[in-house]
XYZ file of C-alpha atoms in Angstrom:
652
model
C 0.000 0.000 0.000
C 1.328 3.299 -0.673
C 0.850 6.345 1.584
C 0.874 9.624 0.952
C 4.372 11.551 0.657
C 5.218 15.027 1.086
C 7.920 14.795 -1.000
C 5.393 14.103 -4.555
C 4.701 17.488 -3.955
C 7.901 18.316 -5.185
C 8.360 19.197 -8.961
C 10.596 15.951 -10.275
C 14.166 16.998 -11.777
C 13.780 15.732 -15.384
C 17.440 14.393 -15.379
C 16.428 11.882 -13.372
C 14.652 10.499 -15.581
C 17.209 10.002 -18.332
C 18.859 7.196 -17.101
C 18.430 5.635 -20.353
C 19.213 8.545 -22.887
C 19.133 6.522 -26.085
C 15.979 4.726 -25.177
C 13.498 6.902 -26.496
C 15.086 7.747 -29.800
C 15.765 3.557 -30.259
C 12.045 3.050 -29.561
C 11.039 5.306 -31.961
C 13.419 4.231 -34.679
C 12.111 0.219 -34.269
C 8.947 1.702 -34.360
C 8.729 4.623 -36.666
C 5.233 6.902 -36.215
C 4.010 7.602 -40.155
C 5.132 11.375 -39.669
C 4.359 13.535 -42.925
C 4.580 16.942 -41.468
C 1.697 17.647 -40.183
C 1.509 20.450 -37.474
C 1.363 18.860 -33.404
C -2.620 20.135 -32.548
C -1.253 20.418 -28.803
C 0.891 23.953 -28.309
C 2.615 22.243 -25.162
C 6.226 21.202 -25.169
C 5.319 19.052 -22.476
C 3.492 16.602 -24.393
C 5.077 12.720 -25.404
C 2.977 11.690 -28.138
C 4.964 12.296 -31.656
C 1.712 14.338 -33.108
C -0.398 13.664 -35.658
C -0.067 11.519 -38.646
C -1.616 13.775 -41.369
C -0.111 15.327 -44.216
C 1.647 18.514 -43.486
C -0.364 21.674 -43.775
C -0.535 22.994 -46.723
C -2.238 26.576 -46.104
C -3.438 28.517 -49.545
C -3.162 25.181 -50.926
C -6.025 22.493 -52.112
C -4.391 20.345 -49.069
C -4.908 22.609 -46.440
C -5.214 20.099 -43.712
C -5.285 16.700 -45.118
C -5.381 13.115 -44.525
C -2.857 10.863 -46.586
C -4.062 9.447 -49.468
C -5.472 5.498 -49.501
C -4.326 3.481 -52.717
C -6.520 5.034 -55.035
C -7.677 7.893 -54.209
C -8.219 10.990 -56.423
C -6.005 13.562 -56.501
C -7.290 17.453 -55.949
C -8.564 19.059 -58.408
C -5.638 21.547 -60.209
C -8.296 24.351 -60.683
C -9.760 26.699 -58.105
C -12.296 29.278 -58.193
C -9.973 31.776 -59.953
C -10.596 29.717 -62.880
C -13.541 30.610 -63.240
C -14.383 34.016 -63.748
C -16.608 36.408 -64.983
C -16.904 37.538 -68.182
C -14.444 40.309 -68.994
C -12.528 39.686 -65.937
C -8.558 37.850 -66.099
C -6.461 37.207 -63.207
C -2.422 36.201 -63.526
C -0.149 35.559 -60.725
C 3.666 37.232 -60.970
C 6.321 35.918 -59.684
C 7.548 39.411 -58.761
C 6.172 42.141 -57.069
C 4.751 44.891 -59.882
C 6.911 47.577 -61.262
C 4.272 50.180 -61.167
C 4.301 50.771 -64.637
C 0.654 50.000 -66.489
C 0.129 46.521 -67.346
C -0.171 46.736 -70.944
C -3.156 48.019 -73.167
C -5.250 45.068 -72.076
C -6.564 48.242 -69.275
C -8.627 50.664 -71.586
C -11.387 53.020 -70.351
C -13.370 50.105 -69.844
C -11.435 48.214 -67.376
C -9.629 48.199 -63.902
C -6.810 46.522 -62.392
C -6.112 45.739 -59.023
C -2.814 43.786 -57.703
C -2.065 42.072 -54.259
C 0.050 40.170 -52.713
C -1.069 36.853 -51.687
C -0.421 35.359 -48.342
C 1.240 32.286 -49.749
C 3.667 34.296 -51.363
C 3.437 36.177 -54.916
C 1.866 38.640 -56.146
C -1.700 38.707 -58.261
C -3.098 40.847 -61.144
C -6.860 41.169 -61.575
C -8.556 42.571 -64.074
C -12.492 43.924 -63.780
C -14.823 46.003 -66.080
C -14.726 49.172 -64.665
C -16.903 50.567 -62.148
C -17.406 46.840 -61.057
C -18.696 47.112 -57.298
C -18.206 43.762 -55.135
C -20.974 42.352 -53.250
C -20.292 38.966 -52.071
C -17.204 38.204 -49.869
C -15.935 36.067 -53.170
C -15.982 38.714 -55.230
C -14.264 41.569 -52.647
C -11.680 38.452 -52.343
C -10.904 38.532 -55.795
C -10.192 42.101 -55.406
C -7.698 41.906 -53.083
C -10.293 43.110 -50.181
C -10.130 42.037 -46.878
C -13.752 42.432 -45.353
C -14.576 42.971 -41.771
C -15.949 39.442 -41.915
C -12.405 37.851 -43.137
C -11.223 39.600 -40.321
C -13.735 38.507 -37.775
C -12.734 34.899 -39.197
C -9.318 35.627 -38.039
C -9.743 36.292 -34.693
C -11.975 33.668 -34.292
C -9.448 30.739 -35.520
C -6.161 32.379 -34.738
C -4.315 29.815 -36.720
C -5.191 32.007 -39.897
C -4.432 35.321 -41.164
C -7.085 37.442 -42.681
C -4.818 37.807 -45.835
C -4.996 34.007 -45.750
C -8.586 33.771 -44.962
C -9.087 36.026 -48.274
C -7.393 33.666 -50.350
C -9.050 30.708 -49.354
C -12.517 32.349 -50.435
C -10.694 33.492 -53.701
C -10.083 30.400 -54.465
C -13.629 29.368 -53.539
C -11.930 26.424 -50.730
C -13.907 28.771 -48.288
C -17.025 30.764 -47.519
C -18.359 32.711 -44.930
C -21.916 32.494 -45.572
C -23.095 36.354 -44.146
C -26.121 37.722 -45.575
C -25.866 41.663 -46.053
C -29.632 41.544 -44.437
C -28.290 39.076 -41.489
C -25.341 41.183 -40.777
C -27.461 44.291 -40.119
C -28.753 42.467 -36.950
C -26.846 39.738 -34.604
C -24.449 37.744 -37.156
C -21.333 36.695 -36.303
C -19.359 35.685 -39.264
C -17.971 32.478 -39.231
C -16.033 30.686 -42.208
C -16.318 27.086 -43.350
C -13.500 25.402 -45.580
C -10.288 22.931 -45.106
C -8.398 25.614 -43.575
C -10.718 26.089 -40.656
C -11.357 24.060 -38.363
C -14.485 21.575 -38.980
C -18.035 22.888 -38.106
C -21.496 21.398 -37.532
C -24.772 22.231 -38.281
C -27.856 21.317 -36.278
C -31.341 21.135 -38.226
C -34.356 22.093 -36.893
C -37.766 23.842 -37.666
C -41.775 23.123 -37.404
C -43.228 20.208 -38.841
C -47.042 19.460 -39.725
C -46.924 17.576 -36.803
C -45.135 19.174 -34.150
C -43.805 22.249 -32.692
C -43.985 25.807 -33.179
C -41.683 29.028 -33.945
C -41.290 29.492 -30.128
C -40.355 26.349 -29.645
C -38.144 26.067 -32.681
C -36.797 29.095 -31.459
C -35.895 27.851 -28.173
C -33.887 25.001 -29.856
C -31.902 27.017 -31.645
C -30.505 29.278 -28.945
C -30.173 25.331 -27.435
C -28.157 24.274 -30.222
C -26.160 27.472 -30.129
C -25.183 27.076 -26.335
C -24.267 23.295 -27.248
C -21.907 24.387 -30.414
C -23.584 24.513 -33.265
C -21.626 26.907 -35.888
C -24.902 26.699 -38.514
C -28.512 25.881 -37.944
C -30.941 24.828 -40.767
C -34.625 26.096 -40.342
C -36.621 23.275 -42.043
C -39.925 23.966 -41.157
C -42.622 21.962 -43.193
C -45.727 22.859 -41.146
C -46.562 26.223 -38.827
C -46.302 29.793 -39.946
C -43.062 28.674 -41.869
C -42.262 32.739 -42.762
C -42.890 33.973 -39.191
C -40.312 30.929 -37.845
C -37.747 31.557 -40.683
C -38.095 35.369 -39.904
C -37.275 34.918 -36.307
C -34.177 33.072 -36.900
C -32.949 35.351 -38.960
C -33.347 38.467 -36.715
C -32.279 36.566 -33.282
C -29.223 34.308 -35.074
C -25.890 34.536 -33.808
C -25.161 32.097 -36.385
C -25.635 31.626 -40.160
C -29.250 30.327 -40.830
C -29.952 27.926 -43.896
C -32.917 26.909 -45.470
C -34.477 24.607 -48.381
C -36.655 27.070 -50.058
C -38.645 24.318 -51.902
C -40.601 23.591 -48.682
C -41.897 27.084 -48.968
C -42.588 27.290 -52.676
C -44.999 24.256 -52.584
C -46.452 24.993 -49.264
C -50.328 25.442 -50.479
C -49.465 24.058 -53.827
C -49.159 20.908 -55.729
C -45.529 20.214 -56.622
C -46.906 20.614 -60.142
C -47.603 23.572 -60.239
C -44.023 25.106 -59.206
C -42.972 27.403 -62.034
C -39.942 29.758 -63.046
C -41.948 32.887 -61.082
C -42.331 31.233 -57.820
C -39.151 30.063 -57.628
C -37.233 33.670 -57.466
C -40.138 35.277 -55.785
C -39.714 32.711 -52.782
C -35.678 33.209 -53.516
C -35.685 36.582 -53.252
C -37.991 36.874 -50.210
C -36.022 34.149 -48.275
C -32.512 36.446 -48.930
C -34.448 39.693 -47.872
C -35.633 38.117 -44.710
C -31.653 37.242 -44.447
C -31.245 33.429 -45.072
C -27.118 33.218 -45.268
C -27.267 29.714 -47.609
C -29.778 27.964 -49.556
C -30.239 24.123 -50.463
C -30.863 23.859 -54.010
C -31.287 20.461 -55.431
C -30.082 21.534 -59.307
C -28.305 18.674 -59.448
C -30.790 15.777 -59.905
C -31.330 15.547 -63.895
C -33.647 14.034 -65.979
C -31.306 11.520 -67.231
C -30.330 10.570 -63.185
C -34.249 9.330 -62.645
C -33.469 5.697 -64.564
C -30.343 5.243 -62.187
C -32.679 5.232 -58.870
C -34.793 2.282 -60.043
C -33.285 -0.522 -58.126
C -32.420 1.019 -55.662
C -33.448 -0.526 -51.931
C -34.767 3.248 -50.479
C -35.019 5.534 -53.848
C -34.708 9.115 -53.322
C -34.729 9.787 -49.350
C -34.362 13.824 -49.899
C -37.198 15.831 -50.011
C -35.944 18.438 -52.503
C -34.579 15.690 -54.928
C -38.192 13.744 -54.619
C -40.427 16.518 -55.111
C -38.156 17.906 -58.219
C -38.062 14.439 -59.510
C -41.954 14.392 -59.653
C -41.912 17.844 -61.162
C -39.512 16.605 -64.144
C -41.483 13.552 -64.472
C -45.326 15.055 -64.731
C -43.514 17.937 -67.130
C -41.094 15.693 -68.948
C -38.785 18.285 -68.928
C -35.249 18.686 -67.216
C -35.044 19.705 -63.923
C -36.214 23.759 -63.689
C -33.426 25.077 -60.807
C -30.692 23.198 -63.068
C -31.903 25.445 -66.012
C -32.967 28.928 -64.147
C -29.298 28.357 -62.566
C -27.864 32.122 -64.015
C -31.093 33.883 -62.563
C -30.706 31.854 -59.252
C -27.526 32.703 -59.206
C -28.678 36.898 -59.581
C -30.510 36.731 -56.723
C -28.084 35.075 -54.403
C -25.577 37.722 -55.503
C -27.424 40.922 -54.769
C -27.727 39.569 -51.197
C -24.679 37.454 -50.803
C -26.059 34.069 -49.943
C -24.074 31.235 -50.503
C -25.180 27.754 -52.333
C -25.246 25.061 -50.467
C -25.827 22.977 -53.186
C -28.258 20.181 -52.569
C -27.422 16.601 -53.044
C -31.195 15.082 -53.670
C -29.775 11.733 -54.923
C -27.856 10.972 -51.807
C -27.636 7.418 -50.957
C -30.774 6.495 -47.822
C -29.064 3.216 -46.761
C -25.458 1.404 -46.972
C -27.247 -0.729 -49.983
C -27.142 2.426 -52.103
C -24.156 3.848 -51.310
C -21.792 5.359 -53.894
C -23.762 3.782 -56.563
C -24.322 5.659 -60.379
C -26.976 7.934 -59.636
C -24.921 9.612 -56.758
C -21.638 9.934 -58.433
C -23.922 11.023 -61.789
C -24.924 13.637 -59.825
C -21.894 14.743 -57.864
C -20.127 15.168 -61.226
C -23.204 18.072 -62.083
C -22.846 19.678 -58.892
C -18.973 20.325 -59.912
C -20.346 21.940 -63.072
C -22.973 23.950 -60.884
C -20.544 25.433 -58.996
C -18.230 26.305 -61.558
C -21.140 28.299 -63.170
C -21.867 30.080 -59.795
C -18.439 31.156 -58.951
C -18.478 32.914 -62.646
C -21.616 35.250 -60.929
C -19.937 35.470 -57.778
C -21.611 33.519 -55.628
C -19.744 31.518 -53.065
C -20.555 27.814 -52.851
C -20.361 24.659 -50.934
C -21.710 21.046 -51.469
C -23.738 18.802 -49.844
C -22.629 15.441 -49.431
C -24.083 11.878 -48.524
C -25.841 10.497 -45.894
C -25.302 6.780 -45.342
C -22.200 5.607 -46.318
C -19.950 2.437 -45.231
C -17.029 3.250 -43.637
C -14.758 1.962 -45.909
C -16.252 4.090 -48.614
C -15.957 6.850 -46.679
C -12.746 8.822 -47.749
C -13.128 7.614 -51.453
C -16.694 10.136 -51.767
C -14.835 12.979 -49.767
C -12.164 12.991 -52.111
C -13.951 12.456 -55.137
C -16.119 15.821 -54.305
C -12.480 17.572 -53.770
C -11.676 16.747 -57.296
C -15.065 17.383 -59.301
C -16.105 20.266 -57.219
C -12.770 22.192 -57.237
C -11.860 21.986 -53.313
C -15.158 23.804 -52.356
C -16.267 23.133 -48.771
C -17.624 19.775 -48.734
C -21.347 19.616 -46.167
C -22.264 16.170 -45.224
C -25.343 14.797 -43.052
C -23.032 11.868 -40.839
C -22.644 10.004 -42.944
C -24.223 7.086 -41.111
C -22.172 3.677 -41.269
C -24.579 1.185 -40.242
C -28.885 1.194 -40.694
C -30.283 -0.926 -38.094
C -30.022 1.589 -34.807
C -32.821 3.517 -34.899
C -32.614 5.479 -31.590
C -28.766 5.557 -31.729
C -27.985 7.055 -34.636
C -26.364 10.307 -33.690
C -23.977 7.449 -32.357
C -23.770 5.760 -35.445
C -23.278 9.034 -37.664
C -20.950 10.566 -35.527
C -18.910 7.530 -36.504
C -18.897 8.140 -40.025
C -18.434 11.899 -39.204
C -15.033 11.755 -37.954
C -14.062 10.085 -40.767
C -15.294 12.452 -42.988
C -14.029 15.710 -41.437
C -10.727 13.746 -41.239
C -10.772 12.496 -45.045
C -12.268 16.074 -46.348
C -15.707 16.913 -44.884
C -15.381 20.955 -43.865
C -19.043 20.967 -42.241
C -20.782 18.246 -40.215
C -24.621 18.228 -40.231
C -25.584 16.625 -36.818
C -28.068 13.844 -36.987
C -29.948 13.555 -33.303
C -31.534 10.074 -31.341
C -34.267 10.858 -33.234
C -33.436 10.546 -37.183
C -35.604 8.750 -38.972
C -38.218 8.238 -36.024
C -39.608 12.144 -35.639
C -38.915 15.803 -34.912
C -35.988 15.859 -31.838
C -36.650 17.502 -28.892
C -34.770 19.855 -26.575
C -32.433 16.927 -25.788
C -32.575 15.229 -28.937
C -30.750 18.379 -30.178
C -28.092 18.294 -27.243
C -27.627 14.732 -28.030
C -26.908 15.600 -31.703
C -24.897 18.708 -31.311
C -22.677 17.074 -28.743
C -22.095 13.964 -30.979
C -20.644 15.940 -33.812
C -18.645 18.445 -31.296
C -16.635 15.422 -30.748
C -16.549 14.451 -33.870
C -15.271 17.785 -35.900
C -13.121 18.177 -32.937
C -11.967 14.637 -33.079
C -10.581 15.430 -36.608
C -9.336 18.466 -36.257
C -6.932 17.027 -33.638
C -5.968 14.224 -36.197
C -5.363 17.038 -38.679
C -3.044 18.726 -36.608
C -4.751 21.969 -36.711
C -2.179 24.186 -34.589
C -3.774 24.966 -31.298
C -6.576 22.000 -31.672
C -5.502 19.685 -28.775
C -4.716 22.613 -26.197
C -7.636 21.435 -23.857
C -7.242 18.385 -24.126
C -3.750 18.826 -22.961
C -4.915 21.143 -19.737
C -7.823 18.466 -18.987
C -5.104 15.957 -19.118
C -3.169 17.968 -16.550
C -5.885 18.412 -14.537
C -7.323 14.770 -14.297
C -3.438 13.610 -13.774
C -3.702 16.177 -10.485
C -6.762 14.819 -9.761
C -8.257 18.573 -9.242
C -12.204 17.754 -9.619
C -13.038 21.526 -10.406
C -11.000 21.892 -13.096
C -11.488 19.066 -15.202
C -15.298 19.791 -14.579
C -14.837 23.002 -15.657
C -12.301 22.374 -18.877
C -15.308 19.522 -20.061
C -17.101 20.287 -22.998
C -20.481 19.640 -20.934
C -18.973 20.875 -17.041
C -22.913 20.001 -15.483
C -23.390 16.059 -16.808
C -19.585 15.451 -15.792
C -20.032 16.761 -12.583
C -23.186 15.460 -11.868
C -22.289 11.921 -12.728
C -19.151 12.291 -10.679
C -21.636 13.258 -7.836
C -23.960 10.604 -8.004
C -21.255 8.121 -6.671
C -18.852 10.333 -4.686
C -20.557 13.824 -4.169
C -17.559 14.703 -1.697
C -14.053 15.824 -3.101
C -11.115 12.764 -3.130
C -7.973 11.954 -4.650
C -9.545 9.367 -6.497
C -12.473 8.370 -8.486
C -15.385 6.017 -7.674
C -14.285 3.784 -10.816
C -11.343 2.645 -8.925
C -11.687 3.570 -5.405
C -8.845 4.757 -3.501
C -6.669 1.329 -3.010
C -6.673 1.202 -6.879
C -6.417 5.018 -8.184
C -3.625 4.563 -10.980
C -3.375 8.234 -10.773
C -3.342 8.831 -7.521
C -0.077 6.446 -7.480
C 1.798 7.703 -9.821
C 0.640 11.660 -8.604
C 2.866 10.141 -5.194
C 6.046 8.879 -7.177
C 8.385 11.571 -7.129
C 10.130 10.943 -9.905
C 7.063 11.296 -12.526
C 5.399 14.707 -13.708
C 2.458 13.459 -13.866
C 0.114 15.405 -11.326
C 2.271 18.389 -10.693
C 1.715 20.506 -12.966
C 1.776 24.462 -10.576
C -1.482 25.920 -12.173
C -3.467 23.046 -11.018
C -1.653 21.183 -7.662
C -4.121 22.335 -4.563
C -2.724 22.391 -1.395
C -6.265 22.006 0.035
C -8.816 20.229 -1.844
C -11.992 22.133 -2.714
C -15.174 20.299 -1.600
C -17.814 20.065 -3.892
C -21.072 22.399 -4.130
C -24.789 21.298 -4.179
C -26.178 20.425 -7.260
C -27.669 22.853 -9.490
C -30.867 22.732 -10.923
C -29.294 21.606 -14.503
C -27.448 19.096 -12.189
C -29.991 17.476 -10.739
C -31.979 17.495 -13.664
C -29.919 15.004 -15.563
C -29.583 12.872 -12.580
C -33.401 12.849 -12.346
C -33.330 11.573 -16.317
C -31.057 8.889 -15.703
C -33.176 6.802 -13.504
C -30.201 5.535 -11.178
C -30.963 7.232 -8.141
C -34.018 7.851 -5.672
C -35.500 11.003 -5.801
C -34.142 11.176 -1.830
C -30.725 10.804 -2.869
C -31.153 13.642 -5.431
C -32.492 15.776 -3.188
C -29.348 15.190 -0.665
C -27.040 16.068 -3.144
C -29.241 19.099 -4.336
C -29.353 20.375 -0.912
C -26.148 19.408 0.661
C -24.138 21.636 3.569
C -20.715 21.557 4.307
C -22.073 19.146 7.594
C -24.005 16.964 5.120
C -20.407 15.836 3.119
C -18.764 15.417 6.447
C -16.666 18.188 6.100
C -15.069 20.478 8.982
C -13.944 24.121 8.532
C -10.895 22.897 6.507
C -11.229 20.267 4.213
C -13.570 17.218 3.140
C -12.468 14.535 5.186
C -12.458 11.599 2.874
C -9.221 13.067 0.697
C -6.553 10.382 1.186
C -3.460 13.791 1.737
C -5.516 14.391 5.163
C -6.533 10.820 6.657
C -4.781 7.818 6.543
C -6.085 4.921 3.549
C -8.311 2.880 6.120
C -10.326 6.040 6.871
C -10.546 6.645 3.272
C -11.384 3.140 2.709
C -14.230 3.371 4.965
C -15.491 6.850 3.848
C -15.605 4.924 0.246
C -17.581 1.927 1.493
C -20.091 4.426 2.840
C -20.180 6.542 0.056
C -20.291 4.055 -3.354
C -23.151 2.131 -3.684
C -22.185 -1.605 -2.967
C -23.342 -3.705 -5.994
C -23.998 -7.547 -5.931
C -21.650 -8.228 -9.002
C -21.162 -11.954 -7.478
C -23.586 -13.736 -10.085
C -21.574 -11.907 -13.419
C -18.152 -13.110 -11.843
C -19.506 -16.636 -11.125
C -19.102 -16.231 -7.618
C -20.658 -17.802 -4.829
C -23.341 -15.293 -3.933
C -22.126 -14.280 -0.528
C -19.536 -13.026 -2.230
C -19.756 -9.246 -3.826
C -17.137 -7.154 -5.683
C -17.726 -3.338 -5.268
């Protein structure tokens, strides 16, 4: 049994702990880590671990942060969003900066040129009809303009520079999807691409069914407080404008909506025509929608490729357009009124998300013609939008094996130019209904690691009906780890920083800290609470005899556990629950309602606890007191019958 010894308190002298000099660098030479470059995500020089295994960053590049490349994989596209201008417009790059003299008599009365230097180095020429005005962040990038958003980007992922931020959404591998109407009220920009690090969206919105635009609107200041960068109103059923209106005004955060719902609403499918779609456009970007889902890729020639499959067409824009072709045999009406779409999203600078209504609605479909058909048209869709200025990303698939996982991201980096890839899980198995913000989640990691730049959160309630309040917690918390997840695979400078200080404060075994560096500081208290409400040096997993941490926290020789900002010389005893607290030990079912109300009412008396400190921590009482402070803490289960024991015999 060890005791405790004032000496661990002691910061160790490293050189005693190089008794072996050679051994580390023989280890990792037997045993070489894959390293490519990539960037450590952890900023502390404290760490062990050799970093992550990625490829090395390759800012203002198409592999920004990057996964290696499986056997087979295609490469990125060579073209970017400078290739594809507008009319009348040219760009070069120089290898030098400019002379100052005029560039030639390309520049006559009726055009402009602007030069800047890029943040990758080099120097670029642009030239615009003159008199051209920019509008959308793409086209002020293209101009050599850094906005107030690109620099509100900046600050908000310091790992960038708003010169680099620029670039990326010159070369249309990022957008920051601001509304000139949102911006006028509570938007705070926000960027999505490969550079930054991976987002997630949370859906929501009234149904037919269920809910309302105060409710809806309650769930999105939810999802907001539980990390969503982007929320999706998809409201089928309710006041649909009133709910859609109200996001807009109270958003923090870029809203996005399918604006088909509200062009049929009242209306056969049928009877959609070339007027109603840019009045309900142009309505949608007034109220300030910041991107739209528009499913212009599903063609008349994709319909025959959906006939064997096991689910058909599982998106609600793709379905309803796919009647519409069929009743009309003609092709699709957004893939054709593409240029005027594209007007409208201009004047108000909303960004395409562009829809992917052929995405596969079960493993069995995955990957198969009709998606890929239609991922190569998106690629030409966006290349026609970035011509009108309009910044783009791409919706990607929903269900998708794992192993076919990095193949689809990659694919969309090729035909779609390195826009921002937008993918719903993808979900890598079909039969857990109930669990499948589990399940996605899964999928999502790989896909924010392989080339995903937004996550759309799926909640314990896909496929089974509209989430609730802590369906959308579930589901925002699910792809938190996810997109975080990745971006510490990715080596995103700065990414693993928390997990580092968590680390440090777990390893010191300082309660209050490592509830307050969790993601989610109330459900990791309160189920530390509900087996050992009073402050220890060890956990209720383990129990004191057992605490691997405590140990090694005792050997003087190891860091581990002494880190200055978070030793304690006394231990802090823990508070009463709060409401939140006790709320999600009330949903959990484990303990009595008593119990819950002891722990939501507790006094310093009620812990056992003098004037000083809780008397169960191990420093201030020697291990048989602590041993029988544990007993009557933990609840003593009857494990006996799982161990094949004889069942006097119990294991706690």
């Amino acid at each position: 049994m060890i005791h405790s010894n004032p000496a661990a308190d002691r910061l160790p002298n490293r050189d005693a702990l190089s008794s072996h000099p050679t051994l580390e660098a023989e280890t990792l030479s037997r045993f070489a880590p894959p390293l490519r470059g990539a960037a450590n995500p952890g900023t502390a020089n404290a760490a062990t671990t050799p970093g992550s295994f990625a490829n090395a960053p390759d800012l203002g590049g198409p592999r920004a942060f990057s996964s290696p490349d499986a056997p087979g994989m295609p490469a990125p596209s060579d073209k970017t969003a400078w290739d594809f201008l507008p009319e009348g417009w040219s760009s070069v790059l120089l290898a030098e900066a400019p002379s100052g003299a005029p560039c030639g008599s390309c520049c006559g009365e009726s055009r402009s040129v602007v030069e800047f230097r890029s943040a990758r180095g080099g120097w670029r020429r642009v030239i615009f009809p003159k008199g051209f005005a920019p509008i959308t962040q793409l086209e002020s990038a293209r101009l050599g303009i850094v906005t107030p958003q690109m620099r509100r980007v900046a600050e908000r992922e310091p790992h960038l520079a708003a010169e680099l931020v620029r670039d990326e959404v010159a070369a249309g591998r990022m957008v920051i999807p601001a509304n000139v109407n949102h911006l006028a009220h509570r938007l705070d920009p926000m960027a999505i691409g490969r550079a930054t690090k991976t987002k997630i969206n949370a859906n929501m919105g009234a149904s037919p069914v269920s809910s309302g635009t105060d409710e809806e609107l309650e769930k999105l200041d939810w999802a907001i407080r539980w990390g969503a960068d982007t929320v999706m109103d998809l409201s089928t059923g309710g006041d649909l404008d009133a709910c859609r209106a109200a996001f807009c005004r109270h958003s923090t955060v870029p809203i996005g909506t399918v604006p088909i719902y509200s062009m049929i609403i009242g209306r056969r499918i049928e009877d959609l025509d070339e007027r109603i779609v840019l009045d309900t456009l142009e309505h949608q970007a007034r109220q300030g929608v910041d991107y739209f889902t528009i499913h212009a890729g599903v063609r008349k020639a994709h319909l025959p490729l959906i006939k064997r499959r096991l689910i058909g067409i599982v998106s609600r824009g793709g379905s309803l357009l796919a009647k519409w072709m069929i009743v009309h045999h003609r092709e699709n009406l957004m893939h054709e009124m593409w240029e005027e779409i594209c007007g409208v999203m201009r004047r108000h600078d909303v960004t395409f998300s562009i829809g992917d209504g052929l995405r596969p609605g079960g493993l069995a479909d995955a990957t198969d013609a009709a998606q890929l058909a239609e991922l190569e048209t998106l690629g030409e869709l966006t290349e026609r939008a970035w011509r009108h200025g309009v910044q783009v990303m791409i919706e990607g698939p929903g269900h998708v094996p794992f192993d076919q996982i990095e193949f689809n991201m990659k694919l969309e980096r090729r035909l779609c130019h390195g826009a921002p890839f937008y993918v719903l899980g993808p979900l890598v198995t079909d039969i857990f209904p109930g669990y499948d913000h589990i399940t996605s989640a899964i999928g999502a990691t790989a896909a924010a690691y392989h080339g995903a730049s937004m996550l759309c959160y799926v909640t314990p309630k896909e496929h089974l009906g509209l989430p609730k309040r802590d369906d959308v917690k579930q589901g925002c918390i699910a792809y938190k780890i996810a997109a975080h997840a990745a971006d510490v695979a990715l080596g995103i400078p700065g990414a693993r920083d928390r997990d580092d200080e968590l680390t440090k404060a777990r390893a010191a075994l300082n309660w209050e800290k490592h509830f307050e560096l969790s993601f989610d500081p109330d459900t990791a208290r309160a189920y530390h609470d509900e087996d050992l409400d009073v402050d220890t040096d060890f956990c209720a997993m383990c129990g004191h005899d057992w605490c691997s941490v405590r140990i090694s926290k005792e050997i003087v020789e190891f860091a581990s556990g002494k880190a200055e900002e978070y030793r304690r010389e006394r231990p802090v005893k823990s508070a009463a629950l709060t409401p939140e607290q006790r709320e999600i030990l009330e949903k959990r079912g484990v303990l009595s309602p008593e119990e819950i109300h002891r722990l939501a009412s507790k006094t310093r008396q009620a812990v056992g606890a003098d004037a000083g400190k809780a008397g169960c921590h191990s420093d201030h009482v020697d291990a048989d007191e602590a041993r029988r402070r544990q007993r009557e803490v933990l609840v003593e289960l009857n494990t006996a019958p799982a161990h094949n024991l004889p069942s006097g015999d119990r294991m706690v």
